[in-house]
Short mmCIF file of C-alpha atoms in Angstrom, two decimals:
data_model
loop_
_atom_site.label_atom_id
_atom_site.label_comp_id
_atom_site.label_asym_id
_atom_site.label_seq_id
_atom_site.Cartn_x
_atom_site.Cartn_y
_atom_site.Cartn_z
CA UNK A 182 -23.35 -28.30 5.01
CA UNK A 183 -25.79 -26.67 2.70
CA UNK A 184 -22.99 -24.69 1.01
CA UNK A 185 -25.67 -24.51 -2.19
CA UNK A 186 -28.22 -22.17 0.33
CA UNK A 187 -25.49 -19.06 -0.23
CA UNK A 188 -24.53 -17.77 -2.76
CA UNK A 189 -20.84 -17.69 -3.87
CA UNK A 190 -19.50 -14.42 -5.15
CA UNK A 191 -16.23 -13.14 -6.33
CA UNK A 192 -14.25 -11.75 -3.37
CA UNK A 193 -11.81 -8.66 -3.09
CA UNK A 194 -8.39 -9.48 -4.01
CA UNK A 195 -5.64 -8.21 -2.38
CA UNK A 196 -6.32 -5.02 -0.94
CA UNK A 197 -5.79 -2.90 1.94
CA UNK A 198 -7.91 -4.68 4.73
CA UNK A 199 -8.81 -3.94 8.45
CA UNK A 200 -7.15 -5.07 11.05
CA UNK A 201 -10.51 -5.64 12.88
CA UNK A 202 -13.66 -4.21 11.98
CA UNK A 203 -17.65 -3.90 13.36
CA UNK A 204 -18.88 -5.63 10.40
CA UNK A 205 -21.47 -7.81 11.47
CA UNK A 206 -22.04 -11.42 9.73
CA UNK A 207 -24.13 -11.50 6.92
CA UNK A 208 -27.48 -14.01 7.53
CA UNK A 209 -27.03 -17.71 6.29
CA UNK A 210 -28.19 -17.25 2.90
CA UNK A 211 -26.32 -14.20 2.15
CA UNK A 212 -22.75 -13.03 1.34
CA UNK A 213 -20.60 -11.95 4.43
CA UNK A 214 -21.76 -8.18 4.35
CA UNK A 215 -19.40 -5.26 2.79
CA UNK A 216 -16.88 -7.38 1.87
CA UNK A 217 -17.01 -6.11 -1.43
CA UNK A 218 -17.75 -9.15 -3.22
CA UNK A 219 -19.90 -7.51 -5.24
CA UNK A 220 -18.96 -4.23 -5.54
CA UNK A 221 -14.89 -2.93 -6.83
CA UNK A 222 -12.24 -3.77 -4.60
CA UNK A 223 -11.15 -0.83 -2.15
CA UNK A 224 -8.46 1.75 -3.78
CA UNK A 225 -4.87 0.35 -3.38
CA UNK A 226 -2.48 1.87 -0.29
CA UNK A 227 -0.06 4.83 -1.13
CA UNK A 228 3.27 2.95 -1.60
CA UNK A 229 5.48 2.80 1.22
CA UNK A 230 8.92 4.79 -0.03
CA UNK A 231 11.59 1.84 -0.11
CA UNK A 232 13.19 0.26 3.17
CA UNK A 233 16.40 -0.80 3.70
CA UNK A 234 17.92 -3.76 1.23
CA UNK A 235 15.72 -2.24 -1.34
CA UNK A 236 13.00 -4.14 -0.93
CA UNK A 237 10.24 -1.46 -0.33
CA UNK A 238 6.59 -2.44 -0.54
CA UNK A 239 5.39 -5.93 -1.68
CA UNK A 240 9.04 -7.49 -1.19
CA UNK A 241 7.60 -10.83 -2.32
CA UNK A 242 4.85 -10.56 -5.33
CA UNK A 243 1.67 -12.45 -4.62
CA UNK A 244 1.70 -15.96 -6.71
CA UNK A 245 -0.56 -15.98 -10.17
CA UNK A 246 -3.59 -18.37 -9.90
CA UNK A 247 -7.39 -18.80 -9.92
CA UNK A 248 -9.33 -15.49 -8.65
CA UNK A 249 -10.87 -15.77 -5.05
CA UNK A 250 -14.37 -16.84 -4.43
CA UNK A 251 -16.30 -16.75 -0.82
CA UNK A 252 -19.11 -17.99 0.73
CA UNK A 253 -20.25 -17.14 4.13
CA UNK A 254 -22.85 -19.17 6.02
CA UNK A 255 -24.47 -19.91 9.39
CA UNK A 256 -23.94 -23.73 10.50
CA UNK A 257 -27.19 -24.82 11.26
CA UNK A 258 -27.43 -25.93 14.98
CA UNK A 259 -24.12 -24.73 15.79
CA UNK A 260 -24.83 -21.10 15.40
CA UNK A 261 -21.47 -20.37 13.99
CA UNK A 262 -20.91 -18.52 11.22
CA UNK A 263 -17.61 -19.50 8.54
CA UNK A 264 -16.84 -17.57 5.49
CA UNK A 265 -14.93 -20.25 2.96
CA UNK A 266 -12.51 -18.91 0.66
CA UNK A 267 -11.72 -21.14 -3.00
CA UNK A 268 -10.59 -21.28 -6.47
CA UNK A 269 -13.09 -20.01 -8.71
CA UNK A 270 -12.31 -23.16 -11.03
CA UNK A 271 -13.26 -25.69 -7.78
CA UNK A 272 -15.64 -27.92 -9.74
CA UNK A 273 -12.49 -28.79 -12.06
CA UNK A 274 -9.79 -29.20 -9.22
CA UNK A 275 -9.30 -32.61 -7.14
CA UNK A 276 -8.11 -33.22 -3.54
CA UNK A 277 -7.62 -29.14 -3.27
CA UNK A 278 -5.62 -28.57 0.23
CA UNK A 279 -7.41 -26.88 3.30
CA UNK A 280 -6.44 -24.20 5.87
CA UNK A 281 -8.40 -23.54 8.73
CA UNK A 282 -7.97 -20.08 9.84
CA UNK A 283 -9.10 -18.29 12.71
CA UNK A 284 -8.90 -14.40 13.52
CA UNK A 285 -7.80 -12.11 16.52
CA UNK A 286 -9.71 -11.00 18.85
CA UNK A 287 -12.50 -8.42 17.69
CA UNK A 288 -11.03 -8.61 13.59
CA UNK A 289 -13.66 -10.40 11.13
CA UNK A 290 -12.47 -11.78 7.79
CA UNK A 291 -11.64 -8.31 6.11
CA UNK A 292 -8.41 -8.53 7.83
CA UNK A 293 -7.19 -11.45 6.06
CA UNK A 294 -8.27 -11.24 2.62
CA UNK A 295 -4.28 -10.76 1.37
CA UNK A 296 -3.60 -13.37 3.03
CA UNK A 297 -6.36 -15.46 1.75
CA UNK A 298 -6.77 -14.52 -1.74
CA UNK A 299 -2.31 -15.98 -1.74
CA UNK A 300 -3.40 -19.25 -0.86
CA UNK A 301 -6.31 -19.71 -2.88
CA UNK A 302 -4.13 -18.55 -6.03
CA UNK A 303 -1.82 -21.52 -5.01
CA UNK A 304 -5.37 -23.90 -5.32
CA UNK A 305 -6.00 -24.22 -1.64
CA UNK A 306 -9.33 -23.95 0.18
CA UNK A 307 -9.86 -21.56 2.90
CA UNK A 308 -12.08 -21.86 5.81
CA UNK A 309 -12.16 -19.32 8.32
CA UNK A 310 -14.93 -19.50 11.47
CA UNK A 311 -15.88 -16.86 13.68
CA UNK A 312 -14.67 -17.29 17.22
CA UNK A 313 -18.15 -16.02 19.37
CA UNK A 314 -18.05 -13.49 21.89
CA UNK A 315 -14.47 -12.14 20.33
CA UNK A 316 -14.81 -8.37 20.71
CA UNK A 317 -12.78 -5.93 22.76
CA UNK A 318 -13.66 -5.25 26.06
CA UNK A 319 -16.04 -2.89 26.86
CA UNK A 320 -17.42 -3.36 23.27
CA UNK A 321 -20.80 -4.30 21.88
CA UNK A 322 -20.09 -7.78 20.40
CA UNK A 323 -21.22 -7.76 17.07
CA UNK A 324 -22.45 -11.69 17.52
CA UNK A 325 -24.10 -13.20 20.09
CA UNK A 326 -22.26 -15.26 23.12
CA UNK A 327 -22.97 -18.62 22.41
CA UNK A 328 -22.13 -21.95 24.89
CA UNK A 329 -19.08 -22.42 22.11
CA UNK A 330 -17.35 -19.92 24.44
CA UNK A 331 -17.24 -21.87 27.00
CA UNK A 332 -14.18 -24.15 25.59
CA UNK A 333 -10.51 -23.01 25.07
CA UNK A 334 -10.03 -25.89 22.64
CA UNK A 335 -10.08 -24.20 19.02
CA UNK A 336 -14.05 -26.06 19.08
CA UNK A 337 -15.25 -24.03 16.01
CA UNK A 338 -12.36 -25.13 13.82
CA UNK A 339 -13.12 -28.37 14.95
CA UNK A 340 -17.07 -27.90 14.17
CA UNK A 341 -16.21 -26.50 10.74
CA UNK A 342 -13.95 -29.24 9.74
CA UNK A 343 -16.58 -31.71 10.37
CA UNK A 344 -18.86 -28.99 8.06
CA UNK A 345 -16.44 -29.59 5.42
CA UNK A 346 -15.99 -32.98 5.57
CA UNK A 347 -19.89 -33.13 5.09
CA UNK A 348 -20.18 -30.73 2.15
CA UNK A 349 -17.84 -33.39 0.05
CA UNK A 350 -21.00 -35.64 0.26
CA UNK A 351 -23.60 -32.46 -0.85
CA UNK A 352 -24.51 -32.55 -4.34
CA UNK A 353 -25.32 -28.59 -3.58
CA UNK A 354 -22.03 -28.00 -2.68
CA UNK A 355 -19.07 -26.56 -4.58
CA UNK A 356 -16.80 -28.85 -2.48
CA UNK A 357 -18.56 -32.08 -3.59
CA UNK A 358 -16.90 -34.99 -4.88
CA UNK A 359 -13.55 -34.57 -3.19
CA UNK A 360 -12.62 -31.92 -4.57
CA UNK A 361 -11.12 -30.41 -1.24
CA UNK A 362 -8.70 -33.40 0.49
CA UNK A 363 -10.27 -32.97 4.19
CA UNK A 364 -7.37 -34.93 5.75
CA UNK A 365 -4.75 -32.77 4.09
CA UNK A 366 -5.23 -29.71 6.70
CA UNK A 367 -3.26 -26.88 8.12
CA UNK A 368 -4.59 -24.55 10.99
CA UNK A 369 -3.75 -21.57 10.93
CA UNK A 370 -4.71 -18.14 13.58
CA UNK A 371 -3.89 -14.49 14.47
CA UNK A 372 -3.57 -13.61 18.19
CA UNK A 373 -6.53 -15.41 19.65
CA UNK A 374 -7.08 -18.01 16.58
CA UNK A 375 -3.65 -18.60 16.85
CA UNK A 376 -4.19 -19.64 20.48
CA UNK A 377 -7.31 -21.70 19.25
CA UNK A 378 -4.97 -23.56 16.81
CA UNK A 379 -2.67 -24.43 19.55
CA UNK A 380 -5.71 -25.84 20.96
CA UNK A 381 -7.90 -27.39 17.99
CA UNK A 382 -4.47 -29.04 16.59
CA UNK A 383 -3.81 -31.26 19.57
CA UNK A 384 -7.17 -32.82 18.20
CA UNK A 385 -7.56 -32.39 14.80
CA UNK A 386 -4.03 -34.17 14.35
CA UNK A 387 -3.07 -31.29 11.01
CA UNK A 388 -0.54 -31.45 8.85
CA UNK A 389 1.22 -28.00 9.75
CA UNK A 390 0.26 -25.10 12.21
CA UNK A 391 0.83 -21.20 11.02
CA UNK A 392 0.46 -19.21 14.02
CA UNK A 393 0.78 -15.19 13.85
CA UNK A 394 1.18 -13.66 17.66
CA UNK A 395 -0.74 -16.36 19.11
CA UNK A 396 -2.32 -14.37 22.21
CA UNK A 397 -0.30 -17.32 24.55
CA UNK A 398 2.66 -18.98 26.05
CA UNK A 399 4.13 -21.71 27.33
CA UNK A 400 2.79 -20.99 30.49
CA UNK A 401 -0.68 -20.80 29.25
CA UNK A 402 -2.92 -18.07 28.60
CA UNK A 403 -5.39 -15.91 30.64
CA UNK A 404 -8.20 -15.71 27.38
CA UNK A 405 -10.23 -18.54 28.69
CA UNK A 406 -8.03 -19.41 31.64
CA UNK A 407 -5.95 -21.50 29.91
CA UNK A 408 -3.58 -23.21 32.47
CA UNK A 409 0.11 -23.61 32.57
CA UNK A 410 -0.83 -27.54 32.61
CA UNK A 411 -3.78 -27.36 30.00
CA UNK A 412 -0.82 -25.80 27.44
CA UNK A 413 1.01 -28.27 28.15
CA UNK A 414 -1.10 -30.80 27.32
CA UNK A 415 -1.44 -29.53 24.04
CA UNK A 416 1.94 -29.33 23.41
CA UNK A 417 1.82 -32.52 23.78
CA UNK A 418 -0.79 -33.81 21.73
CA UNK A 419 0.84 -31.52 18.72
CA UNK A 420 4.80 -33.49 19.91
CA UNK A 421 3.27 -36.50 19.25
CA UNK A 422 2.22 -35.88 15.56
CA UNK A 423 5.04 -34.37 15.23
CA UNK A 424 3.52 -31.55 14.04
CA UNK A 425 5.52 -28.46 11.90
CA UNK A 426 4.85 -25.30 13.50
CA UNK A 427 5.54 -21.73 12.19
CA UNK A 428 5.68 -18.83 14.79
CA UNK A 429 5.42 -14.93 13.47
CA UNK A 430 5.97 -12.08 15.37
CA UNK A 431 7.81 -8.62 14.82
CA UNK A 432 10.47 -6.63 16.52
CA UNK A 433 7.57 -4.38 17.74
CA UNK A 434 4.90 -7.30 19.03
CA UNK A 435 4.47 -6.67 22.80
CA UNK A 436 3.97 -10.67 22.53
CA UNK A 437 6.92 -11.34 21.09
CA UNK A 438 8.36 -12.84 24.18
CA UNK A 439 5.42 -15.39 24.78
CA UNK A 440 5.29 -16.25 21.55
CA UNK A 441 9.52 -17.13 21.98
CA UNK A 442 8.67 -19.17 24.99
CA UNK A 443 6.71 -21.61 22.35
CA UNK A 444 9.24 -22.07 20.15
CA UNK A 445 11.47 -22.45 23.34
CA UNK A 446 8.82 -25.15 24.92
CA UNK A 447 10.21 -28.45 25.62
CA UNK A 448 6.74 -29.94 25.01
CA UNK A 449 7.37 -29.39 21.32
CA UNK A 450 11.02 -30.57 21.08
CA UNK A 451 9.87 -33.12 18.38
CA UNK A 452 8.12 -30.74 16.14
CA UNK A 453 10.12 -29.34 13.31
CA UNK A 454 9.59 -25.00 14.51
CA UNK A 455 10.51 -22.12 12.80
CA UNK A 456 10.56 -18.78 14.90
CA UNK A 457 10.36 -15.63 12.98
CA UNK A 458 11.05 -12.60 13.92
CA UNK A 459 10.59 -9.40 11.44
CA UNK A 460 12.43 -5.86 11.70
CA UNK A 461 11.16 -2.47 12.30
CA UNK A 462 11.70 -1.80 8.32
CA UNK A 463 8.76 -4.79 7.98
CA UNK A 464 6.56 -3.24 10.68
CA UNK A 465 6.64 0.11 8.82
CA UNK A 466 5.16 -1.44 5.41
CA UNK A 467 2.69 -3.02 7.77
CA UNK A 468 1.98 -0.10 9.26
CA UNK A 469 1.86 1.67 5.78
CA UNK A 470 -2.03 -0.12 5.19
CA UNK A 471 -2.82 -0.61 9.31
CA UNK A 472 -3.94 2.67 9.35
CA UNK A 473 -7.07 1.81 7.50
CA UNK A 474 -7.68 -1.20 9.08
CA UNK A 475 -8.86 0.73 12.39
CA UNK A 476 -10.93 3.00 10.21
CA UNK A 477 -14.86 2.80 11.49
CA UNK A 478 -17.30 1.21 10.37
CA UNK A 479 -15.09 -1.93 9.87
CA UNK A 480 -13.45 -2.23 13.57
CA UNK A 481 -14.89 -2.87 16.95
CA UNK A 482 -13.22 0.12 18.69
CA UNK A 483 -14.85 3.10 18.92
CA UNK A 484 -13.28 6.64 17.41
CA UNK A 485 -13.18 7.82 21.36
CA UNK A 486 -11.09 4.64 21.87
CA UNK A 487 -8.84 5.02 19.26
CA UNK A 488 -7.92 8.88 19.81
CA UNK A 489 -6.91 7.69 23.56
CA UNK A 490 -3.26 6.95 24.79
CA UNK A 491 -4.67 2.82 24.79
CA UNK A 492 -5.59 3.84 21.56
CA UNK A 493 -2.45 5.34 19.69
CA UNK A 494 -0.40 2.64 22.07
CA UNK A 495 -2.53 -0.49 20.17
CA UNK A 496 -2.10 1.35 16.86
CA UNK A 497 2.04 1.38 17.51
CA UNK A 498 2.09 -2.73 17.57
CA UNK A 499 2.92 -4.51 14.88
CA UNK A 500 1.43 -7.94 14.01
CA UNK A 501 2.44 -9.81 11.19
CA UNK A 502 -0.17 -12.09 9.23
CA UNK A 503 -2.58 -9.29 9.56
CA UNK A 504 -0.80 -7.17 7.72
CA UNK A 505 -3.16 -6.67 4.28
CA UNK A 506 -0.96 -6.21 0.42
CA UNK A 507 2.16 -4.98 2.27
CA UNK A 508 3.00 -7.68 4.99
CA UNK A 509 6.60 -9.45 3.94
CA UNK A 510 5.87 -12.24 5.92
CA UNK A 511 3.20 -13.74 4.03
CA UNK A 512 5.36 -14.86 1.59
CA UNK A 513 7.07 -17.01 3.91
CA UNK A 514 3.20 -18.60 5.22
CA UNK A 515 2.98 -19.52 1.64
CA UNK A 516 6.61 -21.91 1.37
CA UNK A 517 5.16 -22.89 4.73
CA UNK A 518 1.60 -23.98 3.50
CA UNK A 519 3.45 -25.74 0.39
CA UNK A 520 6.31 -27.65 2.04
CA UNK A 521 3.53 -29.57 4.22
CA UNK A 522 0.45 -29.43 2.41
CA UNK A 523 1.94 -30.58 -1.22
CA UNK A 524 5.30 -31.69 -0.43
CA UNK A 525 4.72 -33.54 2.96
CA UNK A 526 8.41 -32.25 4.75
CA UNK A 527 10.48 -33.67 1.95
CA UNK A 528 13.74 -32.71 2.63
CA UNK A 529 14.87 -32.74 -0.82
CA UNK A 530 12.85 -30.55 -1.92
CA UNK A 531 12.97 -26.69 -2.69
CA UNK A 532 10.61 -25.48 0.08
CA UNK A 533 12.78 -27.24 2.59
CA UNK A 534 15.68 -25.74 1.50
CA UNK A 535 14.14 -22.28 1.43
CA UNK A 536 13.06 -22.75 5.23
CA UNK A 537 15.77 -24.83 6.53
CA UNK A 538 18.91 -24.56 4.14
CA UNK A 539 20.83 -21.05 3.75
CA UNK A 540 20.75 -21.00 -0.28
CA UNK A 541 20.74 -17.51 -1.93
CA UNK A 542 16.63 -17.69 -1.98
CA UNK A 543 16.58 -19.09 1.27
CA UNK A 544 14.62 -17.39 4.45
CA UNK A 545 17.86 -17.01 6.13
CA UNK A 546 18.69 -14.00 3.61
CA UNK A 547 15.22 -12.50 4.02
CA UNK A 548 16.60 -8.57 5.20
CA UNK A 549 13.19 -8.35 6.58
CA UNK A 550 13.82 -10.69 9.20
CA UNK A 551 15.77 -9.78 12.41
CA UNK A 552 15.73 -13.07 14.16
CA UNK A 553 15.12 -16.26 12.72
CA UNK A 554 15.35 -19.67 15.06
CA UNK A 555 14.80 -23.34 13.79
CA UNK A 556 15.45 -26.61 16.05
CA UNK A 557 19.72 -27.30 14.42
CA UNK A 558 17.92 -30.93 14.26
CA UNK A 559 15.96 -29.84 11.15
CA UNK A 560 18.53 -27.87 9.49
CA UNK A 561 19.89 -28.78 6.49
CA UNK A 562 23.80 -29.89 6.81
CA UNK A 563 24.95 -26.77 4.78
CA UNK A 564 23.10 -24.08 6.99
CA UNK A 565 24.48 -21.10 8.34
CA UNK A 566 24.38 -21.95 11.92
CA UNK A 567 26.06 -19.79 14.76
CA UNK A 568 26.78 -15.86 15.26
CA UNK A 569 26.97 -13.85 18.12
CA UNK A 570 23.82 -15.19 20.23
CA UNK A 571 23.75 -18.68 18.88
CA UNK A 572 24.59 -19.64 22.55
CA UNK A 573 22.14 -17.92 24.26
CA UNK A 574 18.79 -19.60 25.45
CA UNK A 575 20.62 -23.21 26.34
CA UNK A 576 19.74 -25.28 23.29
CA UNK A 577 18.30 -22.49 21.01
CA UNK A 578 20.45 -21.85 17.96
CA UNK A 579 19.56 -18.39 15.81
CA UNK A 580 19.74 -18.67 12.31
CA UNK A 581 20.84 -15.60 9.39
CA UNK A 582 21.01 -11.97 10.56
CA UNK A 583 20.97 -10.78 14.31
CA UNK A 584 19.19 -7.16 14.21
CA UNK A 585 17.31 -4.83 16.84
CA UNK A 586 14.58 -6.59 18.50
CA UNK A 587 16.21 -8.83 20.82
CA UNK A 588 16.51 -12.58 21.02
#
């Protein structure tokens, strides 16, 4: 992998990131550019004033642990660039866990450094690849096309697995020596990367899939021309793994249906699923640091774009995951992560309970979350089952508190 060629540097913690951004990759032997590894973090957001349940901003603290460090490099014949995310204490850590994350469409890794920066505090290894060719229409890509493009199957998280799995054998690398566990892997995506993960995890057989808005359906998806029957494929390469899946939207996702039909997709009947669905109240802390995240230089759209009505109508959405410091649900991604990664689905233990029980720390009384659906089969026996749509849907049971947004 040649992870000694870059140089690692401390990376931003938890700050107010962009939602997508016109940064362009930093060259193979440099740090991803402006991502303020080397320079102070941004300023902080303004506060949010406090929501409803008196939660206001950062509802669930960010865990203590190791500070963030990243690397960025260019893959060598695969002309694919990955920025990895780990613990700056890596050379004294064994069998560290590893996420595979990919972005939306047009967003680079700014977006995601909250996100990021709460795993690697928990000792987990981040790797996040560029998806080529990923900007807006109408846009000036800020990489070049490459013949990766031309497969819908998640192919650079597969490419920068195998990367990984090579740095453990590179005395250069920080990840030598085991000390990342390459078969302990969860993919994870936003919007498009959470399409790719779809994709990728039908082949890269991972323990647990986090997907934010994945920019799909159970009928398929037109990014790439992804068939009703190619999705369902998938589906059932994930079924027969039986792999855990966590789906994230908000009441004010205009995917929020598609991602529904997922959960809903009798393809994945077998997999242990979690649908989440978060409130207005969460959208407006979200929407309390989104602001910035459209701010040029770091996005692909252009100032004319965003002043438009497609403009102010893209700026209204709300996608959680992609939040920055302020998004509830990454709490949540975390129990997720752990559960899987550390615990392996033991149903004794306190991340099950948290996800699948209805105990006073349980998701079920999150206030941030308006709808919240898991499969009755992987409930615990004491859950809160039932209310006022439970019968809706056929099978589909809804779980804790019914609020705007549908269902």
């Amino acid at each position: 992998m040649g992870c000694g060629a870059s140089k690692p540097s401390e990376a931003v913690q938890p700050a107010p990131t962009p939602e997508a951004n016109n940064t362009k990759p930093a060259p193979a032997s440099q740090p991803a550019a402006d991502t303020g590894a080397s320079k102070a973090a941004p300023a902080a957001p303004t506060p949010a004033a406090p929501v409803a349940g008196g939660q206001g901003v950062l509802p669930h603290p960010p865990p203590s642990g190791p500070k963030m460090k990243e690397l960025s490099e260019q893959m060598a014949g695969d002309d694919l660039l990955v920025n990895m995310y780990y613990p700056e204490d890596i050379e004294k850590r064994t069998g560290a866990p590893l996420i595979v994350y990919q972005h939306g469409r047009g967003s680079t890794h700014h977006v995601y450094q909250a996100i990021f920066s709460r795993w690697v505090a928990m000792g987990y290894v981040v790797i996040f690849p560029y998806k080529k060719n990923s900007a807006v229409p109408g846009e000036d890509p800020p990489w070049p096309s490459t013949a990766l493009d031309e497969s819908p199957d998640g192919i650079e998280m597969q490419v920068a697995l195998k990367k990984m799995i090579s740095a453990s054998s590179d005395t250069s690398s920080p990840f030598f020596g085991g000390r990342v566990d390459t078969k302990n892997v969860a993919l994870g995506g936003h919007s498009m990367g959470g399409k790719s993960s779809i994709c990728a995890g039908a082949q890269i057989e991972p323990r647990a899939l986090l997907l934010h808005s994945p920019s799909c359906s159970s009928e398929g998806s037109e990014v790439y021309d992804l068939s009703k029957e190619q999705i369902e494929d998938r589906f059932k390469g994930l079924a027969k793994d039986k792999t855990p899946i966590m789906l994230v939207t908000s009441d004010e996702d205009v995917r929020q249906e598609a991602v529904l039909s997922i959960y809903e997709a009798e393809g994945l009947a077998a997999c242990p699923r979690l649908y989440l669905q978060f409130s207005k109240e969460a959208c407006e802390l979200v929407h309390s640091t989104i602001i910035e995240h459209f701010k040029p230089p770091r996005t692909v759209f252009k100032p004319e774009f965003m002043a438009n009505e497609g403009g102010r109508e893209f700026m209204a959405h709300c996608y959680m995951g992609a939040g920055g410091v302020n998004d509830p649900s990454l709490k949540w991604g975390e129990v997720f992560m752990r559960l899987y990664l550390e615990k392996r689905g033991d149903k004794a233990s306190a991340e099950y309970k948290m996800l699948f029980g209805d105990g006073p720390d349980s998701i079920s009384k999150d206030k941030m979350i308006s709808i919240l659906k898991a499969p009755r089969a992987h409930s615990l026996p004491d859950a809160a089952w039932g209310g006022p749509r439970s019968a809706q849907r056929g099978s589909d049971v809804l779980k804790g508190r019914v609020g705007p947004g549908g269902g």
